[in-house]
Amino acid sequence: MPRLLRHELLMFEALREGLGEEMERDPNVCVIGEDVGDYGGSYKVTKGFSEKFGSWRVLDTPIAENSFTGMAIGAAMTGLRPVVEGMNMGFLLLAYNQIANNCGMLHYTSGGQFTIPVVIRGPGGVGRQLGAEHSQRLESYFQSVPGLQMVACSTPYNAKGLMKAAIRCENPVILYEHVLLYNLKEKIPDEEYTCCLEEAEMVRPGTDITILTYSRMRYHVTQAAKTLVDRGYDPEIIDIRSLKPFDMYTIGESVKKTHRVLIVEECMRTGGIGASLRSAIMESFWDELDGPIGCLSSQDVPTPYSGPLEELTVVQPHQIVTAVENLCGKK
Amino acid sequence: MALRQAWQKTGKALNRGAIAPAVIAFARPLSTSADPIVLDIPVPFKGHNVEAPSQSVETSAQELVGFFKTMFVMRRMEIAADSLYKSKFIRGFCHLYDGQEAVCVGMEAALNERDCIITAYRDHCTHLGRGGSVLEVFAELMGRKDGCSLGKGGSMHMYNKKGGFYGGNGIVGAQTPLGAGLAFAQKYLKADGVTLAMYGDGAANQGQLFEAMNISALWDLPVIYVCENNHYGMGTAEWRSAKSPEYYKRGDYVPGLKVDGMDCLAVKQAVKFAKEHALKNGPMVLEMDTYRYHGHSMSDPGSTYRTRDEISGVRQERDPIERIRKLLVTHELASVADLKAIEKEAKKEVEDALAKAKESPAPDSEELFSHIYRKSYGSEAYGADRKEVTVKLP
């Protein structure tokens, strides 16, 4: 069997590749954001695009999130496919009204007349001592908005695939990237591919417990898994990827196999993705569960600047190991 | 020339409300002539960073009769909506446009199907102006299936994609960046049209409006910001909410024009002028000096923050429908009897639409979940629970 051709790149390059391919494929795809053009993007995702596609398709905006997000939504109503970059996802809180009321709801309130094929993307999550306002996790704030789809990428492979799928999707999609994952390296296929927006990714099949995670916490989980395997556990790790809607099929099949669930997320404990996922699983798969669903989330605090304190706010691998041991019993 | 001077005198006199329409009734058939007539706009335009257009506007009998009919239908529709609300057929919020009809009717005379309009929640008549039907409006107001948004939008969310009407927005001012986006798309796609982003004197103080003006001026987007200044943001008069209520000047580097919003012809002239400007040079602000007879919404009597004398004064002296009536009659383009016949026709049209709308059923329960998502790339989205079968990508 011929070996599939692959090339190695970093996560931000994978995002760039996906975005560039879609911009070449469809002239209606454009990028709108701060410093995306001449500067090449603050995380270099659009480096070189301005020269290639022109400054009208890679639009440098003033610092006015509310209006440029609204502008992208208005443009999407006519059939353009803008990709809005929030320099940091936290800044998009300024555009909350546009995202919740206009982006999410226009398809419904217009009785199906308009679709909003906009992609809103940017880095979020807790970084390296960036301070409270630059360490936001917006997935918990937007998850209740009807009409939005939300996906979180975690590897160069799924970053490129999800970016392409999100751009082609007729629904508004929020693509959550993580500040600390941009330099992850991986070999991805040369040929064109997309990832399904609503599907979860099986990271490691197992039998003892289902660990559900997404974005950066996937790596804390895989690290904890090494310790767990040494201690005789067989965890099944699923990167849920689709934060809205949840892939209840993949999750359900796993729960039916292992009967134990642990959710590991970077959202705050209160009102986070884990909170919704926990109640969705309990509602649908109660009979399959042998014990309570565990949920490890970040602490309900503004992210402190000091390094050791910041480490305490997010879930660390040793906490995951302890949680699994508690849920499965000592081996 | 003498005739023109006579018309000018009449126009000035009309403006002072001094002449009663006693001049009538040669038994002349209703004029539907499209021959151009030049009329003067009594209230002068005021320009900001731009030279105002001419006070003389070209129109025709056909156009004026059209204005009269359309505005009359709109007026009847809004009054019918008032009774519907009071008899609880319409619930929630209902913001009526009567008094302001000249703005949307005058605008349409200068626009075509390539232009886009987006406005706030006082949108029933704007929807009509863009090609919607009275039936659609009534049915939507009552939450019925035949409404323009299938009954799911309501008073504040009326849209007409074919007609280039992008809503219908509930949050004050949020439509202005959307308007900049529509104009951005028009420029991107080289669509040769302009966008009219409408807002009120209340929304004129929103930060996002100034953000939108900045980006539209920066990129020369073909957008016209139309401020429908009816002088009251709900219960707050303009002088109590704006340091500078000269809204046409507040775009600063964006040129502006102040227009008598109760005069269809002035609105038509201004929009025609602004459209030419926007297609070449980028955004412009038009402040329409207009007035609403009803309160802010049906829950607001409208008389706690303004006097009844003020309301009836405007109705007497500046009513847009009466102005057109006087023009038609004085220039002998229509007789009083003709206009009465048009009114009767319009009343019937509205009544018929209302009766039909009342028969329209409520939406089916399945409609609760339709139009949340559109079919996404290669798979269906179902919400928090998914069906057993996964759908594979092609």
XYZ file of C-alpha atoms in Angstrom:
725
model
C 0.000 0.000 0.000
C 1.478 3.380 -0.964
C 2.508 5.550 1.923
C 0.355 8.654 2.200
C 2.356 11.808 1.617
C 2.563 13.965 4.704
C 4.247 17.183 5.728
C 5.167 18.457 9.156
C 4.012 21.774 10.499
C 3.069 23.732 13.582
C -0.514 24.337 14.687
C -0.630 27.972 13.587
C 0.734 26.932 10.195
C -1.975 24.295 9.925
C -4.624 26.928 10.638
C -3.003 29.132 8.038
C -2.974 26.341 5.494
C -6.638 25.558 6.048
C -7.672 29.197 5.860
C -5.540 29.833 2.780
C -6.951 26.833 0.940
C -10.503 27.993 1.620
C -9.719 31.533 0.520
C -8.337 30.208 -2.747
C -11.291 27.927 -3.250
C -14.001 30.548 -2.628
C -13.526 34.244 -3.402
C -16.260 35.113 -0.909
C -14.098 34.040 2.037
C -12.391 36.987 3.678
C -10.642 37.670 6.966
C -11.558 40.560 9.250
C -9.643 41.403 12.378
C -6.992 43.484 14.084
C -3.519 43.307 12.551
C -4.429 40.394 10.319
C -3.213 42.072 7.163
C 0.108 43.852 7.106
C 1.203 42.525 10.474
C 0.310 38.980 9.465
C -1.758 38.240 12.531
C -0.597 38.446 16.123
C -0.113 34.667 16.115
C 0.973 34.591 12.470
C -2.090 32.705 11.294
C -2.572 35.112 8.368
C 1.080 35.772 7.592
C 1.546 36.467 3.881
C -2.198 36.607 3.152
C -2.329 40.326 2.593
C 0.214 40.121 -0.213
C -1.506 37.100 -1.720
C -5.190 38.037 -1.446
C -5.107 41.813 -1.191
C -5.983 44.119 1.675
C -9.683 44.002 0.905
C -9.839 40.271 1.606
C -7.596 40.452 4.646
C -9.026 43.495 6.327
C -7.109 45.295 9.073
C -9.703 46.784 11.383
C -9.481 49.494 14.010
C -9.849 48.336 17.598
C -13.635 48.128 17.501
C -14.713 44.539 18.148
C -18.399 45.340 18.496
C -18.646 46.998 15.124
C -16.340 44.816 13.083
C -18.012 41.672 14.339
C -21.381 43.269 13.506
C -20.010 44.224 10.123
C -18.944 40.641 9.453
C -22.412 39.415 10.381
C -24.062 41.962 8.090
C -21.735 40.941 5.266
C -22.544 37.272 5.905
C -26.246 38.019 5.501
C -25.589 38.883 1.871
C -23.572 35.743 1.177
C -19.990 36.661 1.995
C -18.143 34.227 4.278
C -16.082 36.323 6.684
C -13.672 34.833 9.178
C -13.485 37.143 12.166
C -10.308 36.968 14.200
C -10.453 38.024 17.818
C -6.871 38.860 18.696
C -7.661 37.250 21.986
C -11.059 35.592 22.399
C -11.601 37.651 25.522
C -11.895 40.815 23.430
C -14.923 39.373 21.720
C -16.873 39.967 24.923
C -17.225 43.469 23.537
C -19.069 41.943 20.612
C -21.272 39.740 22.784
C -24.477 41.438 21.710
C -23.665 41.026 18.043
C -22.712 37.369 18.499
C -25.626 36.395 20.720
C -28.451 38.425 19.240
C -27.547 38.862 15.616
C -25.180 36.045 14.738
C -26.977 33.298 16.583
C -30.548 34.345 16.101
C -30.955 35.930 12.675
C -31.587 32.632 10.926
C -34.484 31.951 13.277
C -36.029 35.397 13.624
C -36.018 35.870 9.866
C -37.954 32.616 9.473
C -35.009 31.003 7.664
C -34.491 33.796 5.117
C -30.930 34.598 6.071
C -28.010 32.364 7.029
C -24.926 33.675 8.748
C -21.968 31.614 7.485
C -19.446 33.450 9.631
C -16.494 31.896 11.471
C -15.323 33.578 14.645
C -11.945 32.373 15.782
C -9.107 33.313 18.030
C -6.892 32.202 20.884
C -8.334 31.851 24.335
C -7.610 29.874 27.459
C -5.123 30.295 30.258
C -1.680 31.070 28.911
C 1.615 31.828 30.604
C 0.915 34.568 33.110
C -1.064 36.754 30.737
C -3.244 38.087 33.552
C -6.932 37.722 34.253
C -8.369 39.655 31.333
C -6.280 37.847 28.756
C -6.972 34.358 30.064
C -10.665 34.067 29.364
C -12.528 30.940 28.353
C -15.460 32.171 26.332
C -16.938 28.802 25.498
C -18.925 28.883 28.726
C -20.424 32.287 27.938
C -21.504 31.448 24.404
C -22.720 27.903 24.890
C -26.308 28.943 25.591
C -26.711 30.980 22.442
C -29.009 29.054 20.122
C -27.919 28.862 16.519
C -24.185 28.890 17.144
C -21.895 25.928 16.619
C -18.744 25.766 18.710
C -15.635 23.670 18.082
C -12.274 23.553 19.824
C -9.164 22.434 17.974
C -6.289 20.714 19.725
C -3.891 19.288 17.126
C -2.554 20.606 13.817
C -4.559 17.898 12.062
C -7.910 18.823 13.538
C -7.096 22.535 13.487
C -6.801 22.542 9.704
C -9.752 20.215 9.248
C -12.048 22.148 11.560
C -11.046 25.482 10.066
C -11.993 24.272 6.590
C -15.235 22.698 7.731
C -16.196 25.766 9.729
C -15.731 28.027 6.725
C -17.857 25.769 4.541
C -20.583 25.434 7.145
C -23.762 27.472 6.672
C -24.134 28.040 10.408
C -22.101 30.537 12.423
C -19.197 28.651 13.980
C -16.936 29.723 16.810
C -13.541 28.040 16.532
C -11.680 28.079 19.839
C -7.912 27.945 19.598
C -5.568 27.920 22.588
C -2.689 30.365 23.138
C -0.331 27.644 24.308
C -0.965 25.183 21.487
C 0.114 27.267 18.515
C 3.591 25.712 18.403
C 2.518 22.073 18.507
C 4.158 20.080 15.742
C 2.566 17.244 13.799
C 2.664 15.553 10.409
C -0.558 16.080 8.463
C -1.699 14.660 5.109
C -0.770 16.400 1.898
C -4.112 15.736 0.300
C -7.142 17.850 1.095
C -9.316 16.868 4.055
C -11.852 18.334 6.447
C -13.008 17.256 9.871
C -16.632 16.837 10.813
C -17.731 19.727 13.003
C -20.042 17.642 15.156
C -17.818 14.624 15.785
C -15.638 13.860 18.774
C -12.141 12.389 18.358
C -11.037 9.109 19.915
C -7.572 9.771 21.337
C -6.982 6.520 23.196
C -9.440 3.629 23.327
C -9.830 1.983 26.713
C -12.147 0.086 29.044
C -11.973 1.440 32.582
C -13.184 4.992 32.366
C -14.213 7.551 29.765
C -12.239 10.761 30.072
C -13.817 13.610 28.089
C -11.693 16.637 27.398
C -10.919 19.300 24.813
C -8.267 21.816 23.785
C -5.194 22.100 25.978
C -6.486 19.826 28.708
C -6.193 16.950 26.215
C -2.446 17.091 26.792
C -2.755 17.129 30.567
C -5.018 14.091 30.240
C -2.638 12.191 27.965
C 0.178 12.982 30.342
C -1.865 11.710 33.283
C -2.743 8.640 31.210
C 0.901 7.582 31.161
C 0.900 7.442 34.946
C -2.485 5.726 34.976
C -1.408 3.039 32.539
C 1.679 2.381 34.691
C -0.630 1.902 37.617
C -2.737 -0.597 35.722
C -5.655 1.530 34.520
C -7.015 1.518 30.975
C -8.569 4.933 30.352
C -10.507 5.777 27.209
C -9.691 9.349 26.194
C -12.040 11.282 23.935
C -11.374 14.807 22.725
C -14.931 16.069 22.400
C -13.954 18.814 19.887
C -17.546 19.807 19.275
C -18.600 21.946 22.232
C -21.978 22.731 20.755
C -23.650 20.397 19.869
C -22.079 17.584 21.860
C -21.359 14.369 19.988
C -23.626 12.315 22.220
C -23.269 9.298 19.967
C -19.531 8.829 20.420
C -19.768 9.795 24.073
C -22.686 7.436 24.635
C -20.943 4.461 23.012
C -18.007 5.055 25.278
C -20.115 5.353 28.428
C -21.880 2.103 27.562
C -18.464 0.455 27.427
C -16.740 1.855 30.499
C -19.648 2.969 32.789
C -17.492 5.683 34.368
C -16.977 9.247 33.248
C -14.523 11.993 34.099
C -14.688 15.377 32.399
C -11.502 17.439 32.343
C -11.870 20.992 31.111
C -10.299 24.412 31.361
C -13.606 26.279 31.800
C -14.586 27.603 35.188
C -16.467 25.234 37.409
C -19.620 27.366 37.400
C -21.612 27.246 34.203
C -18.828 25.704 32.137
C -18.910 23.210 29.299
C -18.378 20.447 31.848
C -21.482 21.475 33.735
C -23.654 21.156 30.606
C -21.962 17.961 29.455
C -22.395 16.363 32.849
C -26.129 16.947 32.875
C -26.506 15.853 29.249
C -24.746 12.542 29.963
C -26.677 11.979 33.165
C -29.944 12.586 31.389
C -29.250 10.268 28.469
C -27.095 7.530 29.985
C -28.075 7.289 33.654
C -28.626 3.558 33.450
C -25.139 2.988 32.102
C -23.323 4.788 34.894
C -21.728 2.925 37.794
C -20.960 6.060 39.743
C -21.174 9.846 39.707
C -19.701 11.737 36.777
C -16.495 13.465 37.820
C -15.744 16.932 36.533
C -12.417 18.695 36.894
C -12.577 22.365 35.930
C -10.597 25.495 36.542
C -11.188 27.321 39.778
C -13.859 30.032 39.897
C -11.284 32.798 40.206
C -9.854 35.473 37.950
C -6.616 33.995 36.643
C -3.837 35.381 38.820
C -0.622 36.684 37.351
C 1.775 34.905 39.686
C 3.102 31.666 38.156
C 2.485 29.188 40.978
C -0.987 30.626 41.579
C -1.841 30.386 37.909
C -0.860 26.724 37.935
C -3.288 26.146 40.769
C -6.208 27.584 38.801
C -6.085 25.016 36.000
C -6.348 21.260 36.257
C -2.959 19.561 36.519
C -2.123 15.949 35.533
C -1.692 14.730 39.088
C -5.237 15.862 39.903
C -6.525 13.866 36.942
C -4.702 10.772 38.189
C -6.220 11.166 41.665
C -9.698 11.691 40.244
C -9.485 8.543 38.109
C -8.261 6.527 41.075
C -11.189 7.775 43.130
C -13.739 7.014 40.453
C -12.390 3.601 39.488
C -11.145 2.437 42.830
C -7.544 1.586 43.637
C -5.891 -1.095 41.509
C -42.307 80.620 -15.229
C -45.275 82.428 -13.770
C -46.855 79.094 -13.000
C -43.665 78.034 -11.254
C -43.705 81.176 -9.137
C -47.318 80.564 -8.307
C -46.431 77.038 -7.183
C -43.626 78.410 -5.044
C -45.986 80.804 -3.356
C -48.443 78.019 -2.760
C -45.692 75.860 -1.368
C -44.686 78.516 1.151
C -48.274 79.126 2.050
C -48.863 75.401 2.474
C -45.945 75.278 4.812
C -47.497 77.902 7.010
C -50.745 75.962 6.894
C -52.488 79.120 5.841
C -54.330 77.887 2.815
C -57.107 75.424 3.296
C -57.549 73.125 0.308
C -60.509 75.077 -0.978
C -59.065 75.105 -4.468
C -60.668 72.192 -6.085
C -62.529 70.136 -8.282
C -62.460 70.734 -11.840
C -64.013 67.456 -12.761
C -60.681 66.289 -14.126
C -59.817 62.605 -14.289
C -57.130 61.423 -11.869
C -53.772 62.145 -13.414
C -51.504 59.155 -13.789
C -49.130 61.030 -16.007
C -45.448 60.295 -15.708
C -44.554 63.682 -17.189
C -41.976 65.413 -15.046
C -43.096 68.202 -12.781
C -40.635 70.315 -10.857
C -41.618 71.244 -7.353
C -39.874 73.181 -4.624
C -39.019 71.785 -1.259
C -40.106 74.404 1.279
C -37.809 73.595 4.201
C -34.169 74.247 3.269
C -31.614 71.442 3.530
C -28.766 72.014 5.938
C -25.405 70.571 4.986
C -22.440 69.586 7.112
C -19.168 69.335 5.198
C -21.149 69.043 2.006
C -23.009 71.367 -0.311
C -26.717 70.694 0.013
C -28.635 69.530 -3.061
C -31.072 71.758 -4.909
C -34.370 72.640 -3.290
C -36.116 71.808 -6.569
C -37.076 68.213 -7.080
C -38.396 66.448 -10.144
C -41.450 64.311 -9.674
C -44.587 63.340 -11.577
C -48.293 63.004 -10.958
C -47.943 59.264 -11.005
C -45.276 59.374 -8.343
C -47.206 61.754 -6.111
C -50.358 59.673 -6.336
C -48.230 56.646 -5.543
C -46.840 58.393 -2.460
C -50.333 59.234 -1.321
C -51.646 55.710 -1.737
C -48.676 53.994 -0.115
C -48.575 56.333 2.849
C -52.282 56.009 3.339
C -52.052 52.215 3.378
C -49.216 52.456 5.885
C -51.196 54.829 8.078
C -54.248 52.573 8.058
C -52.072 49.563 8.766
C -50.499 51.159 11.811
C -53.856 52.319 13.138
C -55.248 48.817 12.663
C -52.227 47.471 14.532
C -53.091 49.833 17.390
C -56.577 48.289 17.717
C -55.197 44.795 17.340
C -52.809 45.445 20.202
C -55.569 46.809 22.401
C -57.698 43.752 21.684
C -54.710 41.571 22.548
C -54.164 40.058 19.122
C -50.696 41.538 19.197
C -48.629 40.997 22.320
C -45.246 42.066 23.572
C -43.791 45.131 21.950
C -45.378 47.066 19.124
C -43.727 50.252 17.860
C -45.841 52.230 15.424
C -44.602 54.372 12.599
C -47.545 56.672 11.904
C -46.327 60.185 11.297
C -43.004 58.999 9.916
C -44.312 57.446 6.683
C -42.692 60.074 4.458
C -39.250 58.786 5.363
C -39.598 55.241 4.096
C -41.791 56.180 1.143
C -39.523 59.021 0.040
C -36.489 56.744 0.363
C -37.935 54.057 -1.874
C -38.477 56.622 -4.630
C -34.702 57.089 -4.853
C -33.661 53.444 -4.445
C -33.826 50.239 -6.449
C -33.668 46.516 -5.781
C -29.873 46.513 -5.584
C -29.928 48.733 -2.524
C -30.217 47.343 0.995
C -32.096 48.733 3.960
C -31.626 47.816 7.592
C -33.485 49.479 10.400
C -34.441 49.195 14.061
C -37.673 47.972 15.599
C -40.082 50.504 14.111
C -40.062 48.462 10.932
C -43.607 47.590 9.830
C -43.775 50.302 7.181
C -40.172 49.846 6.087
C -41.005 46.202 5.408
C -43.944 47.309 3.293
C -41.812 49.791 1.404
C -39.375 47.053 0.451
C -42.012 44.935 -1.180
C -43.625 43.181 1.763
C -47.398 42.812 1.953
C -49.834 44.050 4.565
C -50.950 40.455 5.130
C -47.386 39.421 5.983
C -47.084 42.265 8.454
C -50.381 41.596 10.219
C -49.801 37.860 10.337
C -46.317 38.358 11.768
C -47.612 40.813 14.360
C -50.142 38.249 15.484
C -47.587 35.450 15.461
C -49.215 33.470 12.686
C -47.804 31.109 10.102
C -48.229 33.492 7.165
C -46.078 36.138 8.755
C -42.944 37.260 6.963
C -40.817 35.513 9.568
C -43.252 32.595 9.912
C -44.549 34.078 13.150
C -41.240 33.539 14.921
C -39.873 37.063 14.718
C -42.686 39.356 15.751
C -43.005 43.096 15.468
C -39.321 43.844 15.782
C -38.015 41.143 13.466
C -39.431 41.549 9.982
C -37.199 40.728 7.037
C -37.540 40.484 3.281
C -34.533 38.937 1.586
C -35.875 39.356 -1.969
C -36.637 42.986 -1.365
C -33.277 43.734 0.201
C -34.676 44.390 3.658
C -32.372 43.121 6.362
C -34.595 43.731 9.371
C -36.019 44.580 11.972
C -33.589 44.746 14.991
C -34.466 44.899 18.640
C -31.258 46.131 20.247
C -30.846 49.862 19.829
C -27.956 50.720 17.549
C -26.801 47.152 16.872
C -28.039 47.397 13.314
C -25.534 50.098 12.394
C -22.478 47.810 12.232
C -24.636 45.286 10.369
C -25.387 48.087 7.900
C -21.673 48.740 7.487
C -21.314 45.020 6.771
C -23.993 45.090 4.085
C -22.188 47.987 2.445
C -18.875 46.164 2.797
C -20.346 43.207 0.936
C -21.763 45.494 -1.749
C -18.350 46.999 -2.317
C -16.604 43.609 -2.120
C -18.986 42.029 -4.621
C -19.090 45.199 -6.764
C -22.859 45.150 -6.475
C -23.465 48.808 -7.475
C -25.867 49.530 -4.680
C -25.938 51.406 -1.409
C -27.035 50.441 2.073
C -29.289 52.606 4.176
C -28.553 51.926 7.826
C -31.414 53.525 9.746
C -31.453 54.416 13.408
C -33.165 56.877 15.714
C -32.195 59.878 17.786
C -31.924 57.534 20.775
C -29.478 55.237 19.016
C -27.417 58.207 17.858
C -25.577 58.106 21.173
C -24.466 54.476 20.831
C -20.718 53.904 20.614
C -21.071 51.248 17.956
C -22.594 53.814 15.615
C -19.435 55.880 15.768
C -17.339 52.756 15.356
C -19.370 51.888 12.272
C -19.007 55.424 10.885
C -15.268 55.260 11.406
C -14.831 51.990 9.560
C -17.190 52.990 6.755
C -15.372 56.278 6.244
C -11.985 54.545 6.467
C -12.871 52.080 3.712
C -15.267 54.315 1.710
C -18.154 51.921 2.142
C -21.342 52.861 0.241
C -23.486 53.299 3.331
C -25.920 56.070 4.177
C -26.674 56.470 7.867
C -30.246 57.673 8.153
C -31.135 59.136 11.531
C -34.918 59.214 11.905
C -35.021 61.991 14.445
C -38.481 61.945 15.968
C -37.072 63.975 18.864
C -37.796 61.464 21.604
C -35.843 58.389 22.609
C -38.804 56.680 24.273
C -39.527 59.227 27.004
C -36.324 61.214 26.795
C -36.287 64.297 24.618
C -33.245 64.828 22.418
C -31.995 67.793 24.395
C -31.906 65.597 27.510
C -29.875 62.796 25.993
C -27.527 64.407 23.507
C -25.032 67.148 24.166
C -25.336 67.936 20.488
C -28.747 67.065 19.016
C -27.520 68.127 15.590
C -27.282 64.521 14.517
C -26.330 65.293 10.937
C -23.149 66.926 12.215
C -22.107 64.182 14.572
C -20.410 62.101 11.936
C -17.701 64.793 12.070
C -15.581 63.743 9.078
C -18.642 62.021 7.571
C -20.663 64.671 5.677
C -24.267 65.131 6.705
C -27.532 66.627 5.596
C -30.547 67.688 7.601
C -33.821 66.943 5.831
C -37.472 67.704 6.487
C -38.564 64.147 7.134
C -42.269 64.923 6.823
C -41.849 65.827 3.155
C -41.624 62.822 0.807
C -40.049 64.893 -1.916
C -37.351 66.280 0.364
C -36.538 62.744 1.483
C -36.418 61.546 -2.102
C -34.090 64.356 -3.096
C -31.804 63.814 -0.127
C -31.551 60.054 -0.619
C -30.878 60.479 -4.338
C -28.115 62.917 -3.490
C -26.689 60.735 -0.754
C -26.741 57.660 -2.972
C -24.662 59.387 -5.631
C -22.273 60.521 -2.917
C -21.999 57.145 -1.248
C -21.270 55.267 -4.454
C -18.371 57.608 -5.202
C -17.085 58.934 -1.906
C -18.247 56.766 0.944
C -20.647 57.291 3.843
C -22.996 60.151 4.555
C -25.414 60.920 7.374
C -28.982 62.002 6.670
C -30.940 63.393 9.596
C -34.662 63.150 8.901
C -36.587 65.623 10.996
C -39.728 63.622 11.593
C -42.337 62.907 14.262
C -44.270 59.957 15.621
C -47.876 60.451 16.666
C -48.040 57.365 18.842
C -45.939 56.894 21.924
C -42.671 54.982 21.706
C -44.599 51.728 21.806
C -48.103 50.613 22.615
C -47.285 50.585 26.324
C -46.379 54.248 26.200
C -49.235 56.784 26.029
C -46.801 59.261 24.517
C -48.193 62.208 26.407
C -46.265 62.183 29.658
C -43.171 63.711 28.110
C -44.784 65.865 25.437
C -47.953 67.900 25.273
C -51.031 66.898 23.330
C -50.884 70.336 21.743
C -47.497 69.528 20.329
C -48.733 66.285 18.822
C -51.859 67.826 17.315
C -49.835 70.819 16.146
C -47.526 68.614 14.100
C -50.500 66.681 12.774
C -52.114 69.908 11.608
C -49.109 71.541 10.070
C -46.713 68.855 8.957
C -48.623 65.636 8.358
C -46.968 63.920 5.380
C -50.175 62.558 3.875
C -51.987 65.871 4.102
C -49.039 67.572 2.461
C -49.246 65.309 -0.576
C -53.000 65.670 -0.654
C -52.709 69.451 -0.761
C -50.030 69.245 -3.460
C -52.159 66.978 -5.624
C -55.265 69.062 -5.215
C -53.623 72.457 -5.606
C -51.796 71.443 -8.744
C -54.950 69.861 -10.037
C -53.409 66.464 -10.429
C -56.234 64.839 -8.508
C -59.604 65.906 -7.184
C -60.783 65.496 -3.645
C -63.145 62.807 -4.876
C -60.282 60.917 -6.539
C -58.307 60.949 -3.342
C -61.305 59.806 -1.355
C -61.631 56.891 -3.765
C -57.972 56.003 -3.227
C -58.468 56.180 0.516
C -61.445 53.865 0.302
C -59.427 51.404 -1.773
C -56.574 51.536 0.683
C -58.864 51.001 3.665
C -60.358 47.983 1.937
C -56.917 46.601 1.158
C -55.920 46.856 4.790
C -59.195 45.407 6.049
C -59.010 42.469 3.659
C -55.430 41.759 4.681
C -56.427 41.920 8.328
C -59.292 39.508 7.854
C -57.042 37.081 6.003
C -54.316 37.411 8.632
C -56.785 36.620 11.397
C -57.609 33.373 9.642
C -53.963 32.359 9.401
C -53.141 29.629 11.923
C -50.415 29.693 14.544
C -47.181 27.935 13.534
C -46.944 24.148 14.124
C -45.005 23.000 17.192
C -42.206 21.596 15.009
C -41.428 25.156 13.973
C -39.987 25.700 17.451
C -36.908 23.771 16.381
C -36.680 24.644 12.720
C -34.232 27.292 11.480
C -31.907 26.999 14.461
C -29.217 25.421 12.331
C -28.806 24.983 8.623
C -27.436 21.724 7.334
C -23.740 21.968 8.027
C -20.871 20.633 6.039
C -21.445 16.973 5.397
C -23.594 16.284 8.455
C -26.694 17.298 10.383
C -26.616 19.137 13.658
C -29.245 17.982 16.149
C -28.618 19.892 19.345
C -27.394 18.357 22.570
C -28.655 14.878 21.705
C -27.752 13.102 18.559
C -29.520 10.302 16.744
C -27.976 6.835 16.753
C -26.542 6.904 13.263
C -23.472 9.050 12.707
C -23.467 10.789 9.373
C -20.227 10.406 7.491
C -18.591 13.111 5.418
C -18.697 12.510 1.658
